[in-house]
Structure formats: structure tokens, C-alpha cells
């Protein structure tokens, strides 16, 4: 069995004490253990701040671009090995594994491109100018401007179990681009892929010492040692995020925190969409992909499906047909479309969540699937954390029903009707339903009715970080709502954690300190690098 080590202070270390065991979720066979007991996390953070920080800040944006590109290439050149590990430890089908691993290398490549662009604007890499400056008084000499400079702390990244490769890469890409060292902690249960990534980066010497540290296992008292120049970016359950925000060191030192949490993402079918149109096909394809890709363990997966009342029967029938055709089982087999959930706890939570939706939602019923676990792995009957896709229908939902408050993090979604009569074709009603989810990462609207789309998109926009629109003009080339892109913001208000990541260069601001400067214009331009020193 593999003993996973953490990479801290430039060496691989392992704690001594009770270990956590990682298993293959298809067979329940143990694969690896991790342990961090006794590790000195305060010293690890200091090393990152004092060694990795100066090394990264000494690199200009062009050098950071090279570094990010080398990380991207390293992942790509070990793609098959990483896919194998994701299948083994994450219960991913090959396609699920590619989504995670290719997503990781593409995001690093996207930030390499951003760093290349920034190199033109800020050749020194030390300072970025934030917008145009302005005259502050009658004399044109007295000027004000804003700069961004890298914070001199460490970025602690805590990730969820579902995207061990992309989760590490998407956060590290932005922090390293900004010049801030990273301490990355994946979820313990699926850490195998992230561990291998960091091993590759270290063996290939792709980052300076101290720029990328890694924790395999519990973070222990790590967060007690955060300080005012540090940042904490967390992805996971809303309850964990709230607890981390309330941590003593976070509060006392005003540590900057970003939380990416739960989300009850919605898909809205417009009243104009004909049964056999391309837009209907896109909608059905997106729903089925979101419900089953990664076994529904995707923060961006569609959980709530709003359909004009007169189309509910058709949509249920068509989703049922498509979902019913997906083979659930051993994810290493090519004919399998959906693997197991990632852990025994996940299976228990998903089953309990479906029961909650049924009992705490007005008139909810299962249209397809069941809460029963199913045998599907190589481990024999009863082994593996398998469940079928579960499609629910709620005929008369209420805003405070569990379907609007409780995220079931698995292959589960609920179809609900809206009244599409009236001058706005139901747009106002749809907005109320979607907003009842309390803030989400992404929702999608499928329609060619321009006034319906405009009213729904602008109505739900305050409750989201991203909205995707599926219409006939882009139906054959649309990117699914569940795919997070490096160029677009990822995050959402309220239940979704109130955070914001990625979004191209926007993402860098979390790791940078914005400072306003006022004084003699020539001096400000010298400091910001916009003017060359003359003497
Ligand atoms: P989780 O239980 O909250 O765990 C997330 C991470 O937090 C893990 O690395 C976990 O480490 C760590 N953690 C737990 N307690 C901690 C503590 N007291 N101090 C420091 N770290 C702590 O969530 P999960 O089960 O992995 O993920 C599922 C949830 O994540 C779902 O609700 C989903 O919606 C959400 N999610 C959101 C996004 C997004 O981008 N918004 C993306 C993916 C998932 P251990 O594994 O070692 O316990």
C-alpha cells in the first residue's frame, strides 16, 4: 500500500499516528494511507513565506508564464498515468478523469497565457497598475493611482474531493501567476492524483523551492498559524467553509478568505422550445451530462430543472430514456457511463439527501432510479459505492421545500413546472424559483425567445457567478454549464459561498494587495514602472 507523504519545507514528510486510508470506491480495496500527525505546520508556512515568496516575486511575469506552462505540459505528458489513478481512487470513468486532468493542464496553460500578456504591461512582474490614474487637485502634478502588488504571505488552498487535479491546478495557477507561494491540501479521501501531480512537479524541478507545498491528510492546526499577509481559498461544503471563516487566526489577522461551496444550480427550459429542436436536444444533453458526469459530484451540476408545465411529461420521458440507457458500474470499463460515488460517506449522504428531498418537498416522487445502493464493481456483490441516477419530479413546489435548500451531491436532479402563461411567458415566476436556491455557481437558460431570455438572465444574475444561455445559434458548439472556464468567473453569492475564482486576470486580485498612491505624478509613474528613471 502506498504511504502518501506531504511536501513541506522542501522535503517529503509523513506524520506518525493514526493514518487515513484511501480506497478504490468501485471495490472498496485499500490503496494508500496518509498521516500528518506531529507535522510542524507553523514552520511549513514560514518556509513557504520566506523561501517561496521571495523566489516567486523575483520572477517576472514572463518567467512565471514559463513556469505555469511547464506545469501544464508535465500534467499532459503524464496524462495516461494520472487518468489511471483517477479511475482507481476517484471512481472516475475515463471520460470523468480526462475532465479533471485536462481541465488542470488547460487552466495552467490559460494562466501561462495571461502571465505572458501581463509581461507586456509589467515587465518587472512586481507591480500592476489598476486602471487609469487621476488628477487630485488644481495642479496636474498632484496625482492619484492604484497599484496591485503581490502579498508577502502564503496562499493556503483547501480543496474538495471531486476534482483532485483541477482543484489543485486552478487555484495554484492563479496564485503562482500572482507571485504568491501555495500550500495545497486536497481532500484526504481522493488525494492520490494531487499527490502524484506534486511529485511530478517536484521531481522535474518546475517550481522554486517553497513555492508549492502539499499536505496529504488532515491540516491539523495549520490554519491557526495564518497571518495578515496570507490568504485562504477553500472549496467544499458550506458548513466547513463557515467554520473556517470563523477560525481564530482568520478573524484576528483579517486573513483574506475565498469560499466556494454548495450550489443548487438550475436549468430553465424556455416556453418556446419545440420538442424536436436543437435547443431541446442541448437542454436534455446538458442535464443528463451534469447528472452523470463525475457521478453528479460536480459543484456546477444541474440540480433543479424548471420546465413549462405543459412540457413536464415530455421532459420526464426523454430524460428517463436517456438516463436509463447509461450503464452504471466499474469505471475502468469502456462501456460504463457512470462510476460509483467517491466514498462510503458520500453514498450515505446521497441516499439520505434523496430521502430528504422526498419527505421535505411538497409532493416529490422518484421518476427514475432509487435510493438503494447497487453492486457494480469488481469487488463482487455489495462492494463499491454505487447508486443509479435518480430523477425526481415535484408537481407543486414551494419556495422553502428541501429541493430549494438542500444540495444532494450525486446523480440526482428534480424536474419542476412553472406557469408559462402571461405577458412575460413565465419569466418572473422562473426568476423567483431560481432565486429560491439562495445563490448559486451557475444556472442555464435554454430558449430563443429574446425577451424571455433577457428577463430571466437579468433576473437571476444577482444570484449567480455565471449564467449560460443555450440558443439555436450556438446549440451545436455550446460549452456545457458544468464546465468551469479559466477565462470566466467561478463562484457565487449566498449558499455558493460568496466567493469568486478564475475569471482570467480578475482572479489575481485575491492574491494581490491593491494600494492607492497619491503624490507627484512623475514619481508615481516611476514607482509603477510606467516611466523610466532618468538619474
Ligand atoms: P468538505 O467535507 O467540506 O471538505 C472539503 C475540504 O475541507 C477537504 O479537503 C477537507 O479535508 C477539508 N476540511 C474539512 N474540515 C476541515 C477543517 N476543520 N479545517 C481545514 N480543512 C478542513 O467537502 P467535500 O465533501 O470534500 O466536498 C463536497 C462539497 O464541496 C459539496 O457540498 C460541494 O458542493 C462542494 N464543492 C464546491 C465547489 C465549488 O467550486 N463551489 C467545488 C467542489 C465541491 P479532509 O478531506 O481531510 O477532511
Coordinates of C-alpha atoms and ligand atoms in Angstrom, one line a residue:
X1 CA 0.0 0.0 0.0
X2 CA 1.3 3.5 -0.9
X3 CA 2.1 5.8 2.0
X4 CA 1.3 9.3 0.9
X5 CA 3.7 11.9 2.1
X6 CA 3.3 15.7 2.4
X7 CA 5.8 18.0 0.7
X8 CA 6.8 20.7 3.2
X9 CA 9.9 22.8 3.7
X10 CA 11.4 21.3 0.6
X11 CA 11.1 17.6 1.6
X12 CA 8.6 14.7 1.7
X13 CA 7.5 14.1 5.2
X14 CA 4.9 11.8 6.9
X15 CA 3.4 12.2 10.3
X16 CA 3.3 9.4 12.9
X17 CA 0.0 8.3 14.4
X18 CA -3.4 7.2 13.2
X19 CA -3.5 7.1 9.4
X20 CA -6.4 7.8 7.0
X21 CA -6.9 5.0 4.4
X22 CA -7.8 5.9 0.8
X23 CA -9.8 3.2 -1.0
X24 CA -10.9 2.3 -4.5
X25 CA -14.6 3.3 -4.5
X26 CA -15.6 0.6 -7.0
X27 CA -14.1 -2.2 -5.0
X28 CA -13.5 -0.8 -1.5
X29 CA -10.0 -2.1 -1.7
X30 CA -7.5 0.0 0.3
X31 CA -5.0 1.8 -2.0
X32 CA -3.0 4.2 0.2
X33 CA -2.7 5.9 3.6
X34 CA -1.9 9.4 4.8
X35 CA -1.0 10.8 8.1
X36 CA 0.1 14.3 9.2
X37 CA 0.1 13.9 13.0
X38 CA 3.0 15.7 14.6
X39 CA 4.0 17.7 11.5
X40 CA 5.1 21.3 12.3
X41 CA 2.7 23.3 10.1
X42 CA 3.8 26.7 11.6
X43 CA 7.4 26.0 10.3
X44 CA 6.0 24.8 6.9
X45 CA 4.1 28.1 6.5
X46 CA 7.1 30.2 7.5
X47 CA 9.3 28.3 5.0
X48 CA 6.8 29.0 2.2
X49 CA 6.6 32.7 3.1
X50 CA 10.3 33.2 3.5
X51 CA 11.6 31.0 0.7
X52 CA 8.9 30.5 -1.9
X53 CA 7.5 34.1 -1.7
X54 CA 10.8 35.9 -2.4
X55 CA 11.7 33.4 -5.2
X56 CA 8.4 33.9 -7.0
X57 CA 8.4 37.7 -6.6
X58 CA 11.9 37.7 -8.1
X59 CA 10.5 36.1 -11.2
X60 CA 8.9 38.5 -13.7
X61 CA 5.6 37.6 -15.5
X62 CA 7.5 36.1 -18.4
X63 CA 9.3 33.7 -16.1
X64 CA 6.1 32.9 -14.3
X65 CA 4.4 32.2 -17.6
X66 CA 7.2 29.7 -18.4
X67 CA 6.8 28.0 -15.0
X68 CA 3.0 27.7 -15.5
X69 CA 3.4 26.3 -19.0
X70 CA 5.9 23.7 -17.7
X71 CA 3.4 22.6 -15.1
X72 CA 0.7 22.3 -17.7
X73 CA 3.0 20.2 -20.0
X74 CA 4.0 18.0 -17.2
X75 CA 0.4 17.0 -16.5
X76 CA -0.3 16.5 -20.2
X77 CA 2.8 14.3 -20.6
X78 CA 1.7 12.0 -17.7
X79 CA -2.0 12.1 -18.7
X80 CA -2.5 8.3 -19.0
X81 CA -0.9 7.6 -15.7
X82 CA -3.0 10.3 -14.0
X83 CA -6.2 9.0 -15.6
X84 CA -5.4 5.6 -14.2
X85 CA -5.0 7.0 -10.7
X86 CA -8.3 9.0 -11.0
X87 CA -10.2 5.9 -12.1
X88 CA -8.7 3.9 -9.2
X89 CA -9.1 6.5 -6.4
X90 CA -11.9 8.7 -7.6
X91 CA -14.3 6.1 -9.1
X92 CA -14.0 8.2 -12.3
X93 CA -14.8 6.8 -15.7
X94 CA -12.0 7.6 -18.2
X95 CA -14.1 10.5 -19.5
X96 CA -14.6 11.9 -16.0
X97 CA -10.8 11.5 -15.3
X98 CA -10.0 13.4 -18.5
X99 CA -12.3 16.2 -17.5
X100 CA -10.4 16.7 -14.3
X101 CA -6.9 16.1 -15.6
X102 CA -7.2 18.0 -18.9
X103 CA -9.0 20.8 -17.0
X104 CA -6.0 21.1 -14.8
X105 CA -3.5 21.3 -17.6
X106 CA -5.7 23.7 -19.6
X107 CA -6.2 26.0 -16.7
X108 CA -2.4 26.2 -16.1
X109 CA -1.9 26.9 -19.8
X110 CA -4.6 29.6 -19.7
X111 CA -2.8 31.4 -16.8
X112 CA 0.6 30.9 -18.6
X113 CA -1.0 32.9 -21.5
X114 CA -2.3 35.6 -19.0
X115 CA 1.2 35.9 -17.5
X116 CA 2.6 36.4 -21.0
X117 CA 0.1 39.2 -21.6
X118 CA 0.9 40.7 -18.2
X119 CA 4.6 40.6 -19.0
X120 CA 4.0 43.2 -21.7
X121 CA 2.2 45.5 -19.2
X122 CA 4.5 45.0 -16.3
X123 CA 7.9 43.8 -17.4
X124 CA 9.3 43.8 -13.8
X125 CA 6.5 41.5 -12.6
X126 CA 6.4 43.4 -9.3
X127 CA 3.6 45.8 -9.9
X128 CA 0.4 46.0 -11.9
X129 CA -1.4 49.3 -12.5
X130 CA -5.1 49.2 -11.7
X131 CA -6.9 51.4 -14.2
X132 CA -6.0 55.0 -15.2
X133 CA -4.8 57.4 -12.6
X134 CA -6.4 60.9 -12.0
X135 CA -5.6 64.4 -11.1
X136 CA -6.3 65.2 -7.4
X137 CA -6.1 69.0 -7.3
X138 CA -5.8 72.0 -9.4
X139 CA -2.2 71.3 -10.3
X140 CA -1.8 68.4 -12.8
X141 CA 1.2 67.3 -10.8
X142 CA -0.8 66.1 -7.8
X143 CA -2.0 62.7 -9.0
X144 CA -3.6 59.6 -7.6
X145 CA -3.3 56.0 -8.9
X146 CA -3.9 52.4 -7.8
X147 CA -1.3 49.6 -7.9
X148 CA -1.5 45.9 -7.3
X149 CA 1.5 44.3 -5.6
X150 CA 1.9 40.6 -4.6
X151 CA 1.1 39.9 -0.9
X152 CA 4.0 38.7 1.1
X153 CA 2.2 35.8 2.7
X154 CA 1.3 32.3 1.7
X155 CA -1.9 31.0 -0.1
X156 CA -3.4 28.1 1.7
X157 CA -5.6 26.1 -0.7
X158 CA -8.1 23.6 0.7
X159 CA -9.9 21.5 -1.9
X160 CA -12.9 19.2 -2.2
X161 CA -12.7 15.6 -3.1
X162 CA -14.3 15.7 -6.5
X163 CA -11.6 17.4 -8.6
X164 CA -8.2 16.5 -7.1
X165 CA -6.2 17.6 -10.2
X166 CA -8.2 20.6 -11.4
X167 CA -8.8 21.8 -7.9
X168 CA -5.1 22.0 -7.2
X169 CA -4.2 23.4 -10.5
X170 CA -6.9 26.1 -10.9
X171 CA -6.0 27.7 -7.5
X172 CA -2.3 27.2 -7.9
X173 CA -2.3 28.7 -11.4
X174 CA -3.7 32.0 -10.2
X175 CA -1.6 32.3 -7.0
X176 CA 1.7 31.4 -8.8
X177 CA 0.9 33.8 -11.6
X178 CA 0.4 36.5 -9.0
X179 CA 3.7 35.6 -7.3
X180 CA 2.3 34.1 -4.1
X181 CA 3.5 30.7 -2.8
X182 CA 1.0 27.9 -2.3
X183 CA 0.3 25.3 0.4
X184 CA -2.3 22.9 -1.2
X185 CA -4.4 20.4 0.6
X186 CA -6.7 18.1 -1.3
X187 CA -9.5 16.2 0.4
X188 CA -7.9 13.2 2.1
X189 CA -10.2 10.6 0.5
X190 CA -9.1 11.2 -3.1
X191 CA -5.6 12.7 -2.7
X192 CA -3.8 10.2 -4.9
X193 CA -4.0 12.2 -8.1
X194 CA -3.0 15.5 -6.5
X195 CA -0.1 13.8 -4.7
X196 CA 1.2 12.4 -8.0
X197 CA 0.9 15.9 -9.6
X198 CA 3.1 17.5 -6.9
X199 CA 5.6 14.6 -7.1
X200 CA 6.0 15.2 -10.8
X201 CA 6.4 19.0 -10.3
X202 CA 9.0 18.4 -7.6
X203 CA 10.9 15.7 -9.4
X204 CA 11.0 17.8 -12.6
X205 CA 12.0 20.9 -10.5
X206 CA 9.3 23.0 -12.2
X207 CA 8.8 25.4 -9.3
X208 CA 11.3 27.2 -7.0
X209 CA 11.7 25.8 -3.5
X210 CA 8.9 26.8 -1.2
X211 CA 6.6 27.9 -4.0
X212 CA 4.4 24.8 -3.8
X213 CA 3.9 22.8 -0.7
X214 CA 1.5 19.9 -0.3
X215 CA -0.4 18.3 2.6
X216 CA -1.6 14.7 2.3
X217 CA -4.2 14.3 5.1
X218 CA -5.6 16.3 7.9
X219 CA -4.5 20.0 8.0
X220 CA -4.2 19.7 11.8
X221 CA -3.6 23.2 13.3
X222 CA -2.3 24.7 10.0
X223 CA -5.0 27.4 10.0
X224 CA -4.1 28.6 13.5
X225 CA -0.8 29.9 12.0
X226 CA -2.2 32.1 9.3
X227 CA -1.2 35.8 9.4
X228 CA -2.4 39.0 7.8
X229 CA -0.5 38.7 4.5
X230 CA -1.8 35.2 4.0
X231 CA -4.9 34.1 2.1
X232 CA -7.1 31.1 2.4
X233 CA -9.1 29.7 -0.5
X234 CA -11.5 26.9 0.3
X235 CA -13.7 24.6 -1.8
X236 CA -16.1 22.3 -0.1
X237 CA -19.2 22.1 2.0
X238 CA -20.8 25.3 3.1
X239 CA -20.7 24.2 6.7
X240 CA -16.9 23.6 6.6
X241 CA -16.4 27.0 4.8
X242 CA -18.4 28.8 7.5
X243 CA -16.3 27.1 10.3
X244 CA -13.0 28.1 8.6
X245 CA -14.2 31.7 8.2
X246 CA -14.8 31.7 12.0
X247 CA -11.3 30.4 12.8
X248 CA -9.4 32.5 15.4
X249 CA -6.4 33.3 13.3
X250 CA -8.5 34.2 10.3
X251 CA -10.6 36.6 12.4
X252 CA -7.7 38.1 14.4
X253 CA -5.4 38.7 11.4
X254 CA -8.2 39.6 8.9
X255 CA -6.9 36.8 6.6
X256 CA -8.5 37.1 3.2
X257 CA -10.8 34.1 2.6
X258 CA -12.5 32.8 -0.5
X259 CA -15.2 30.2 -0.2
X260 CA -16.5 28.0 -3.0
X261 CA -19.4 26.0 -1.5
X262 CA -22.7 24.3 -2.2
X263 CA -25.0 25.2 -5.1
X264 CA -28.4 24.3 -6.3
X265 CA -27.7 25.1 -10.0
X266 CA -30.8 25.4 -12.1
X267 CA -31.6 24.7 -15.8
X268 CA -34.6 26.6 -17.3
X269 CA -36.3 25.4 -20.4
X270 CA -38.0 28.3 -22.3
X271 CA -41.7 28.0 -23.3
X272 CA -40.7 28.5 -27.0
X273 CA -38.5 25.4 -27.3
X274 CA -40.0 22.8 -29.6
X275 CA -39.9 19.2 -28.7
X276 CA -37.6 18.1 -31.5
X277 CA -35.5 21.3 -31.8
X278 CA -31.7 21.5 -31.4
X279 CA -32.2 23.6 -28.3
X280 CA -34.3 20.9 -26.7
X281 CA -31.6 18.4 -27.5
X282 CA -29.0 20.7 -26.0
X283 CA -31.0 21.1 -22.8
X284 CA -31.5 17.3 -22.4
X285 CA -27.9 16.6 -23.2
X286 CA -26.7 19.1 -20.6
X287 CA -29.0 17.8 -17.9
X288 CA -28.0 14.2 -18.5
X289 CA -24.3 15.0 -18.7
X290 CA -24.5 17.1 -15.5
X291 CA -26.4 14.4 -13.6
X292 CA -24.0 11.6 -14.5
X293 CA -20.6 13.2 -15.2
X294 CA -18.4 12.5 -12.2
X295 CA -21.5 10.7 -10.8
X296 CA -23.1 14.1 -10.3
X297 CA -20.3 15.1 -7.8
X298 CA -19.7 18.4 -9.5
X299 CA -20.3 21.7 -7.8
X300 CA -21.7 23.1 -11.0
X301 CA -24.1 20.2 -11.8
X302 CA -27.7 20.9 -12.6
X303 CA -29.8 20.1 -9.5
X304 CA -33.1 21.8 -10.3
X305 CA -34.8 21.7 -13.7
X306 CA -37.6 24.2 -14.4
X307 CA -39.9 23.4 -17.3
X308 CA -43.1 24.9 -18.6
X309 CA -46.0 22.9 -17.1
X310 CA -47.2 21.7 -20.5
X311 CA -43.7 20.2 -21.2
X312 CA -43.1 18.3 -18.0
X313 CA -44.4 15.0 -19.2
X314 CA -42.2 15.1 -22.4
X315 CA -39.1 16.2 -20.5
X316 CA -39.5 13.5 -17.8
X317 CA -40.0 10.8 -20.5
X318 CA -37.0 11.9 -22.6
X319 CA -34.7 12.3 -19.6
X320 CA -35.8 9.0 -18.3
X321 CA -35.0 7.3 -21.6
X322 CA -31.5 8.9 -21.8
X323 CA -30.6 8.3 -18.1
X324 CA -31.9 4.8 -18.3
X325 CA -29.5 4.0 -21.1
X326 CA -26.5 4.9 -19.0
X327 CA -24.6 1.8 -17.7
X328 CA -23.5 2.2 -14.1
X329 CA -20.6 0.1 -12.9
X330 CA -16.8 -0.5 -12.9
X331 CA -15.5 2.9 -14.2
X332 CA -12.4 1.2 -15.7
X333 CA -14.7 -0.5 -18.3
X334 CA -15.3 1.4 -21.6
X335 CA -19.0 0.5 -21.8
X336 CA -19.7 2.1 -18.4
X337 CA -21.1 5.6 -18.4
X338 CA -21.2 6.3 -14.7
X339 CA -19.0 5.1 -11.9
X340 CA -19.5 4.9 -8.1
X341 CA -19.7 7.8 -5.7
X342 CA -16.3 8.7 -4.2
X343 CA -16.7 7.4 -0.6
X344 CA -18.9 5.4 1.7
X345 CA -19.8 8.7 3.4
X346 CA -20.9 10.2 0.0
X347 CA -23.1 7.2 -0.6
X348 CA -24.8 7.6 2.8
X349 CA -25.2 11.3 2.3
X350 CA -26.7 11.0 -1.2
X351 CA -29.2 8.3 0.0
X352 CA -30.2 10.5 3.0
X353 CA -30.4 13.5 0.7
X354 CA -32.8 11.9 -1.7
X355 CA -35.0 10.8 1.2
X356 CA -34.9 14.4 2.5
X357 CA -36.0 15.7 -0.9
X358 CA -38.8 13.2 -1.0
X359 CA -40.1 13.9 2.5
X360 CA -39.4 17.6 2.8
X361 CA -40.6 18.7 -0.6
X362 CA -44.3 19.1 -1.4
X363 CA -45.4 16.0 -3.4
X364 CA -41.9 14.9 -4.6
X365 CA -41.7 11.5 -6.3
X366 CA -39.0 9.4 -7.9
X367 CA -39.5 9.0 -11.7
X368 CA -36.3 7.0 -12.3
X369 CA -33.8 5.2 -10.1
X370 CA -33.9 4.6 -6.3
X371 CA -32.1 5.2 -3.1
X372 CA -30.8 1.7 -2.9
X373 CA -27.1 1.1 -3.4
X374 CA -26.3 -1.2 -6.3
X375 CA -23.4 -3.6 -6.8
X376 CA -21.3 -2.8 -9.8
X377 CA -17.6 -3.0 -9.1
X378 CA -15.1 -5.8 -9.5
X379 CA -15.2 -6.4 -5.7
X380 CA -18.3 -8.6 -6.1
X381 CA -21.8 -8.2 -4.9
X382 CA -22.4 -5.5 -2.4
X383 CA -18.9 -3.9 -2.9
X384 CA -18.5 -0.3 -4.2
X385 CA -20.3 2.9 -3.5
X386 CA -22.7 2.7 -6.5
X387 CA -26.1 4.3 -6.9
X388 CA -28.2 4.8 -10.1
X389 CA -29.1 8.2 -11.5
X390 CA -32.2 9.5 -9.7
X391 CA -34.7 11.8 -11.4
X392 CA -37.3 13.4 -9.2
X393 CA -40.5 15.2 -10.1
X394 CA -42.2 17.8 -7.9
X395 CA -45.5 18.8 -9.2
X396 CA -46.3 21.7 -6.9
X397 CA -43.1 23.0 -5.4
X398 CA -42.9 25.6 -2.5
X399 CA -40.0 28.1 -2.2
X400 CA -38.9 26.6 1.2
X401 CA -39.1 23.0 0.1
X402 CA -35.8 21.0 0.6
X403 CA -35.3 20.9 -3.2
X404 CA -34.6 24.7 -2.9
X405 CA -32.4 24.4 0.2
X406 CA -30.6 21.1 0.2
X407 CA -27.8 20.0 -2.2
X408 CA -27.6 16.3 -2.9
X409 CA -24.1 15.9 -4.2
X410 CA -24.7 13.0 -6.5
X411 CA -26.5 11.9 -9.7
X412 CA -29.8 13.5 -8.6
X413 CA -31.9 16.2 -10.1
X414 CA -35.5 17.4 -9.8
X415 CA -37.9 18.5 -12.6
X416 CA -40.4 21.2 -11.6
X417 CA -43.1 23.1 -13.6
X418 CA -43.6 26.8 -14.0
X419 CA -46.6 28.6 -15.3
X420 CA -45.6 30.0 -18.7
X421 CA -48.8 31.8 -19.4
X422 CA -49.0 35.6 -19.2
X423 CA -47.3 38.5 -21.0
X424 CA -43.8 37.6 -19.8
X425 CA -44.2 33.9 -20.6
X426 CA -43.4 33.0 -17.0
X427 CA -40.1 34.8 -16.8
X428 CA -40.9 36.4 -13.4
X429 CA -42.0 33.1 -12.0
X430 CA -38.8 31.4 -13.2
X431 CA -36.7 34.1 -11.6
X432 CA -38.4 33.6 -8.2
X433 CA -37.9 29.8 -8.4
X434 CA -34.3 30.0 -9.3
X435 CA -33.6 32.7 -6.7
X436 CA -35.2 30.4 -4.1
X437 CA -31.9 28.4 -4.3
X438 CA -30.2 31.1 -2.2
X439 CA -27.3 31.9 -4.5
X440 CA -25.6 29.6 -7.0
X441 CA -22.5 29.0 -9.1
X442 CA -24.1 28.7 -12.5
X443 CA -27.6 28.3 -14.0
X444 CA -28.6 27.9 -17.6
X445 CA -31.4 29.1 -19.7
X446 CA -32.5 27.4 -23.0
X447 CA -34.6 29.5 -25.3
X448 CA -34.7 31.5 -28.5
X449 CA -37.3 33.9 -27.1
X450 CA -35.2 37.0 -26.7
X451 CA -37.4 38.9 -24.2
X452 CA -37.8 35.8 -22.1
X453 CA -34.1 35.1 -22.0
X454 CA -33.3 38.8 -21.2
X455 CA -35.8 38.9 -18.4
X456 CA -34.7 35.6 -16.9
X457 CA -30.9 36.2 -17.2
X458 CA -31.0 39.7 -15.7
X459 CA -33.4 38.5 -13.0
X460 CA -31.3 35.6 -11.9
X461 CA -27.9 37.3 -12.5
X462 CA -27.7 38.8 -8.9
X463 CA -27.9 35.3 -7.5
X464 CA -25.1 33.8 -9.6
X465 CA -21.5 33.9 -10.6
X466 CA -22.2 32.6 -14.1
X467 CA -25.2 32.1 -16.4
X468 CA -25.1 30.2 -19.6
X469 CA -27.6 30.6 -22.4
X470 CA -28.4 27.8 -24.8
X471 CA -30.0 29.0 -28.1
X472 CA -30.3 27.6 -31.6
X473 CA -27.5 29.8 -33.0
X474 CA -24.9 28.2 -30.7
X475 CA -26.6 24.8 -30.0
X476 CA -24.0 22.8 -31.8
X477 CA -21.0 24.4 -30.3
X478 CA -22.2 25.3 -26.7
X479 CA -19.9 24.6 -23.8
X480 CA -21.9 22.9 -21.0
X481 CA -22.8 24.9 -17.9
X482 CA -20.9 22.3 -15.7
X483 CA -17.6 23.2 -17.4
X484 CA -15.7 25.9 -15.5
X485 CA -13.5 28.0 -17.8
X486 CA -10.3 29.8 -16.7
X487 CA -11.5 33.0 -18.6
X488 CA -14.8 33.2 -16.8
X489 CA -15.5 33.8 -13.1
X490 CA -16.3 30.8 -11.0
X491 CA -18.1 31.3 -7.7
X492 CA -21.4 32.6 -6.5
X493 CA -23.2 34.5 -3.7
X494 CA -25.0 33.2 -0.7
X495 CA -25.2 29.4 -0.5
X496 CA -22.4 29.1 -3.1
X497 CA -20.0 30.6 -0.5
X498 CA -19.8 34.3 -1.7
X499 CA -16.5 33.6 -3.5
X500 CA -15.0 34.3 -6.8
X501 CA -12.2 32.5 -8.5
X502 CA -10.6 32.5 -12.0
X503 CA -12.1 34.9 -14.5
X504 CA -8.8 35.5 -16.3
X505 CA -6.7 38.2 -14.7
X506 CA -9.6 39.1 -12.4
X507 CA -8.7 36.1 -10.3
X508 CA -5.2 37.6 -9.5
X509 CA -6.7 40.3 -7.3
X510 CA -7.4 37.9 -4.5
X511 CA -3.6 37.3 -4.1
X512 CA -2.5 40.9 -4.7
X513 CA -2.7 44.0 -2.4
X514 CA -4.3 47.0 -4.0
X515 CA -2.7 50.1 -2.8
X516 CA -3.7 53.7 -3.6
X517 CA -0.8 56.1 -4.1
X518 CA -1.0 59.9 -4.1
X519 CA 1.8 62.3 -4.9
X520 CA 3.8 63.9 -7.7
X521 CA 2.6 62.3 -11.0
X522 CA 6.2 61.7 -12.3
X523 CA 7.2 59.9 -9.1
X524 CA 4.1 57.7 -9.2
X525 CA 4.8 56.8 -12.8
X526 CA 8.4 55.9 -11.9
X527 CA 7.2 53.7 -9.0
X528 CA 4.6 51.9 -11.1
X529 CA 7.1 51.3 -13.9
X530 CA 5.2 53.5 -16.4
X531 CA 8.2 55.9 -16.6
X532 CA 11.9 55.1 -16.8
X533 CA 14.3 56.6 -14.1
X534 CA 16.3 59.4 -15.7
X535 CA 19.0 59.7 -13.0
Ligands
LIG1 P1 -15.7 19.1 2.9 O1 -16.1 18.0 3.7 O2 -16.1 20.5 3.3 O3 -14.2 19.1 2.7 C1 -13.5 20.0 1.8 C2 -12.1 20.1 2.2 O4 -12.0 20.7 3.5 C3 -11.3 18.8 2.4 O5 -10.0 19.0 1.9 C4 -11.3 18.6 3.9 O6 -10.2 17.8 4.3 C5 -11.2 20.0 4.4 N1 -11.6 20.2 5.7 C6 -12.7 19.7 6.4 N2 -12.7 20.1 7.6 C7 -11.7 21.0 7.8 C8 -11.2 21.8 8.9 N3 -11.8 21.8 10.0 N4 -10.1 22.5 8.7 C9 -9.5 22.5 7.5 N5 -9.9 21.8 6.4 C10 -11.0 21.0 6.6 O7 -16.3 19.0 1.4 P2 -16.2 17.7 0.4 O8 -17.1 16.6 1.0 O9 -14.8 17.4 0.1 O10 -16.8 18.3 -0.9 C11 -18.2 18.3 -1.2 C12 -18.8 19.7 -1.1 O11 -18.0 20.6 -1.8 C13 -20.2 19.8 -1.7 O12 -21.0 20.4 -0.9 C14 -19.9 20.7 -3.0 O13 -21.0 21.5 -3.3 C15 -18.8 21.5 -2.6 N6 -18.0 21.9 -3.7 C16 -18.0 23.1 -4.1 C17 -17.2 23.5 -5.2 C18 -17.2 24.9 -5.7 O14 -16.4 25.3 -6.6 N7 -18.1 25.8 -5.3 C19 -16.5 22.6 -5.9 C20 -16.5 21.3 -5.5 C21 -17.3 20.9 -4.4 P3 -10.4 16.2 4.6 O15 -10.8 15.6 3.4 O16 -9.0 15.9 5.1 O17 -11.4 16.1 5.7

